[in-house]
Amino acid sequence: MSNAVAAPYKVVIGLEVHVQLLTQSKLFCGCSTKFGLPANSSTCPVCLGMPGALPVMNQRAFELSLKAALALNCEIADFTKWDRKNYYYPDLPKNFQISQYDLPFSSNGFLEIEMPGGTKRVGIIRAHLEEDAGKSLHDESGSGQDSRVDLNRAGTPLLEIVSQPELDSGEEARLYLEELRLLLKELGISDCEMQEGSLRCDANINLHISQPDGAVAATPIVEVKNLNSFRAVERAMKYEADRQYEQFQKDGKKLGEVAKATAGWDEARGVTLVQRRKEEASDYRYFPEPDLVPVRVSPETLSQARANLGELPSACRARLEKDFGLGRYDASVLTKLGKDLVQYYEATARKSKDPKAVCNWVTNQVLNTLNEKSLNIGEFPLPAEILAGLVNEVQETGLNMQRAREVYTRMLETREDARQAIEKLGFKVVGDVGQITEIVRKAIGANPKAVADFKKGKTKAADAIKGAVMRETKGMAKMEVVQEIVMAELAKTPEVS
Ligand code: ZN
Ligand code: MN
């Protein structure tokens, strides 16, 4: 993503993410939140907005959102209330959404994301709870004759998470979203299925452009909606930044006076379409919801929620680095695979002599097998100690990766352990010292340049000799034995000059 030539502007992106909480029932009534039920079957007077129906807060929804806010390092308000956000839309029978306006239950947090250059802390302005609207089902024939509404989703609990405008590229926006999804999934707060709409993202974007006179001009903020995948977020941000810069070059500073706008993302065409002036908060005539009592969060509730938080992805990465000596990149890749795979990794790494090699096996071969066979790690045929046995055999015997993969494939089919599978495949390991010594001497004779370099103090030059021996033995000699003999024989070899 990094261009050799720096862009003549700074991109400023803030994300507004809505996630559906993993509750059985809706936020203010007992209707099921299950996805895919027949249209309008999961409704009642409360979520249909019938006169006189009274909402009651779902305790579980509040607990889950509290958990999310703590994981996002937010300050939790001890007193929080509900507000009505008024607007008219066919999927909103009450003509208002119950949300939180001036007293959200949490604010002022942060999320750390792993960038190629290091860790970046992205501020979280607030996270608040609100109810979802229904869904308009528009006629897809194009005649516009038949639009319907499904209110199953009306009243589903949503957590709205608003970041600071601190993301400065489409790539960073995507990484932020990926980290947020990982966090929310791992803690059981939301399933974050973008396809089912349980994670939705709107992005606010504008540019700060340095002027020749030293002033900084800002383009009008555009809120891009309908971003249905991580890739869409990245692409849309890139497109919109280019579009705003082009527009700025045409219009110059006039743009500063144009009101905020809303745009849609057209995935097929890969363009943003600016639609209308964006509403201001005052357009919604917020006022306190009279039918719900405010929520008080006691210090006990808070400390209990903190205690039950579980391990955050950032902590998991740090632990994998510390306990297994993995680099930041490997620790990140593993953590992204989720708790269950991390646990399998740990169990395997503990029984092996090479945690880094185990990481490669888990993130490559094991993951491929799971994907190919649509298995979860609980159904994976090789228990941790069996995979560790393979990793150890490979290390000790110096089996090359191609051979090792053949062994692995056989083990998956036969459930043999590594030693049995290697034997059955006829991969006879050369362990005889005399035989290896002979091969080493030949390799030394055939590589005078490496020998000379070694004698000059380049210890790395011994690798060329070892490589030659491994080739000669077709990768079947014990690496440790080869290592030892190569060093001994090199010491005995006189300097050639
Ligand atoms: Zn209901
Ligand atoms: Mn919202």
PDB file of N, CA, C and O and ligand atoms in Angstrom, residues 26 29-31 42-48 154, ligand 1:
ATOM      1  N   LYS A  26     -34.703  -9.931  21.578  1.00  0.00           N
ATOM      2  CA  LYS A  26     -34.482  -8.534  21.178  1.00  0.00           C
ATOM      3  C   LYS A  26     -34.180  -7.637  22.377  1.00  0.00           C
ATOM      4  O   LYS A  26     -34.242  -8.074  23.524  1.00  0.00           O
ATOM      5  N   CYS A  29     -37.926  -6.515  24.013  1.00  0.00           N
ATOM      6  CA  CYS A  29     -39.053  -7.452  24.070  1.00  0.00           C
ATOM      7  C   CYS A  29     -38.494  -8.874  24.011  1.00  0.00           C
ATOM      8  O   CYS A  29     -37.293  -9.060  23.873  1.00  0.00           O
ATOM      9  N   GLY A  30     -39.364  -9.867  24.094  1.00  0.00           N
ATOM     10  CA  GLY A  30     -38.900 -11.254  24.155  1.00  0.00           C
ATOM     11  C   GLY A  30     -38.790 -11.950  22.805  1.00  0.00           C
ATOM     12  O   GLY A  30     -38.496 -13.146  22.745  1.00  0.00           O
ATOM     13  N   CYS A  31     -39.018 -11.232  21.709  1.00  0.00           N
ATOM     14  CA  CYS A  31     -38.983 -11.868  20.388  1.00  0.00           C
ATOM     15  C   CYS A  31     -37.592 -12.399  20.051  1.00  0.00           C
ATOM     16  O   CYS A  31     -36.588 -11.794  20.400  1.00  0.00           O
ATOM     17  N   SER A  42     -41.288 -12.975  13.816  1.00  0.00           N
ATOM     18  CA  SER A  42     -40.702 -12.744  15.131  1.00  0.00           C
ATOM     19  C   SER A  42     -40.957 -11.300  15.554  1.00  0.00           C
ATOM     20  O   SER A  42     -40.045 -10.469  15.601  1.00  0.00           O
ATOM     21  N   THR A  43     -42.221 -11.031  15.812  1.00  0.00           N
ATOM     22  CA  THR A  43     -42.612  -9.665  16.174  1.00  0.00           C
ATOM     23  C   THR A  43     -43.660  -9.706  17.277  1.00  0.00           C
ATOM     24  O   THR A  43     -44.290 -10.740  17.503  1.00  0.00           O
ATOM     25  N   CYS A  44     -43.838  -8.584  17.965  1.00  0.00           N
ATOM     26  CA  CYS A  44     -44.850  -8.476  19.021  1.00  0.00           C
ATOM     27  C   CYS A  44     -45.254  -7.010  19.124  1.00  0.00           C
ATOM     28  O   CYS A  44     -44.667  -6.166  18.446  1.00  0.00           O
ATOM     29  N   PRO A  45     -46.231  -6.672  19.950  1.00  0.00           N
ATOM     30  CA  PRO A  45     -46.652  -5.263  20.027  1.00  0.00           C
ATOM     31  C   PRO A  45     -45.505  -4.298  20.334  1.00  0.00           C
ATOM     32  O   PRO A  45     -45.501  -3.174  19.839  1.00  0.00           O
ATOM     33  N   VAL A  46     -44.505  -4.742  21.108  1.00  0.00           N
ATOM     34  CA  VAL A  46     -43.417  -3.812  21.455  1.00  0.00           C
ATOM     35  C   VAL A  46     -42.588  -3.467  20.221  1.00  0.00           C
ATOM     36  O   VAL A  46     -42.384  -2.299  19.898  1.00  0.00           O
ATOM     37  N   CYS A  47     -42.105  -4.514  19.513  1.00  0.00           N
ATOM     38  CA  CYS A  47     -41.211  -4.207  18.387  1.00  0.00           C
ATOM     39  C   CYS A  47     -41.982  -3.773  17.139  1.00  0.00           C
ATOM     40  O   CYS A  47     -41.386  -3.281  16.186  1.00  0.00           O
ATOM     41  N   LEU A  48     -43.321  -3.940  17.148  1.00  0.00           N
ATOM     42  CA  LEU A  48     -44.122  -3.393  16.047  1.00  0.00           C
ATOM     43  C   LEU A  48     -44.531  -1.945  16.330  1.00  0.00           C
ATOM     44  O   LEU A  48     -45.139  -1.281  15.492  1.00  0.00           O
ATOM     45  N   ALA A 154     -36.427  -5.588  13.571  1.00  0.00           N
ATOM     46  CA  ALA A 154     -36.752  -4.406  14.370  1.00  0.00           C
ATOM     47  C   ALA A 154     -36.620  -4.729  15.856  1.00  0.00           C
ATOM     48  O   ALA A 154     -37.230  -5.677  16.340  1.00  0.00           O
TER      49      ALA A 154
HETATM   50 ZN    ZN B   1     -41.052  -8.079  19.871  1.00  0.00          ZN
END
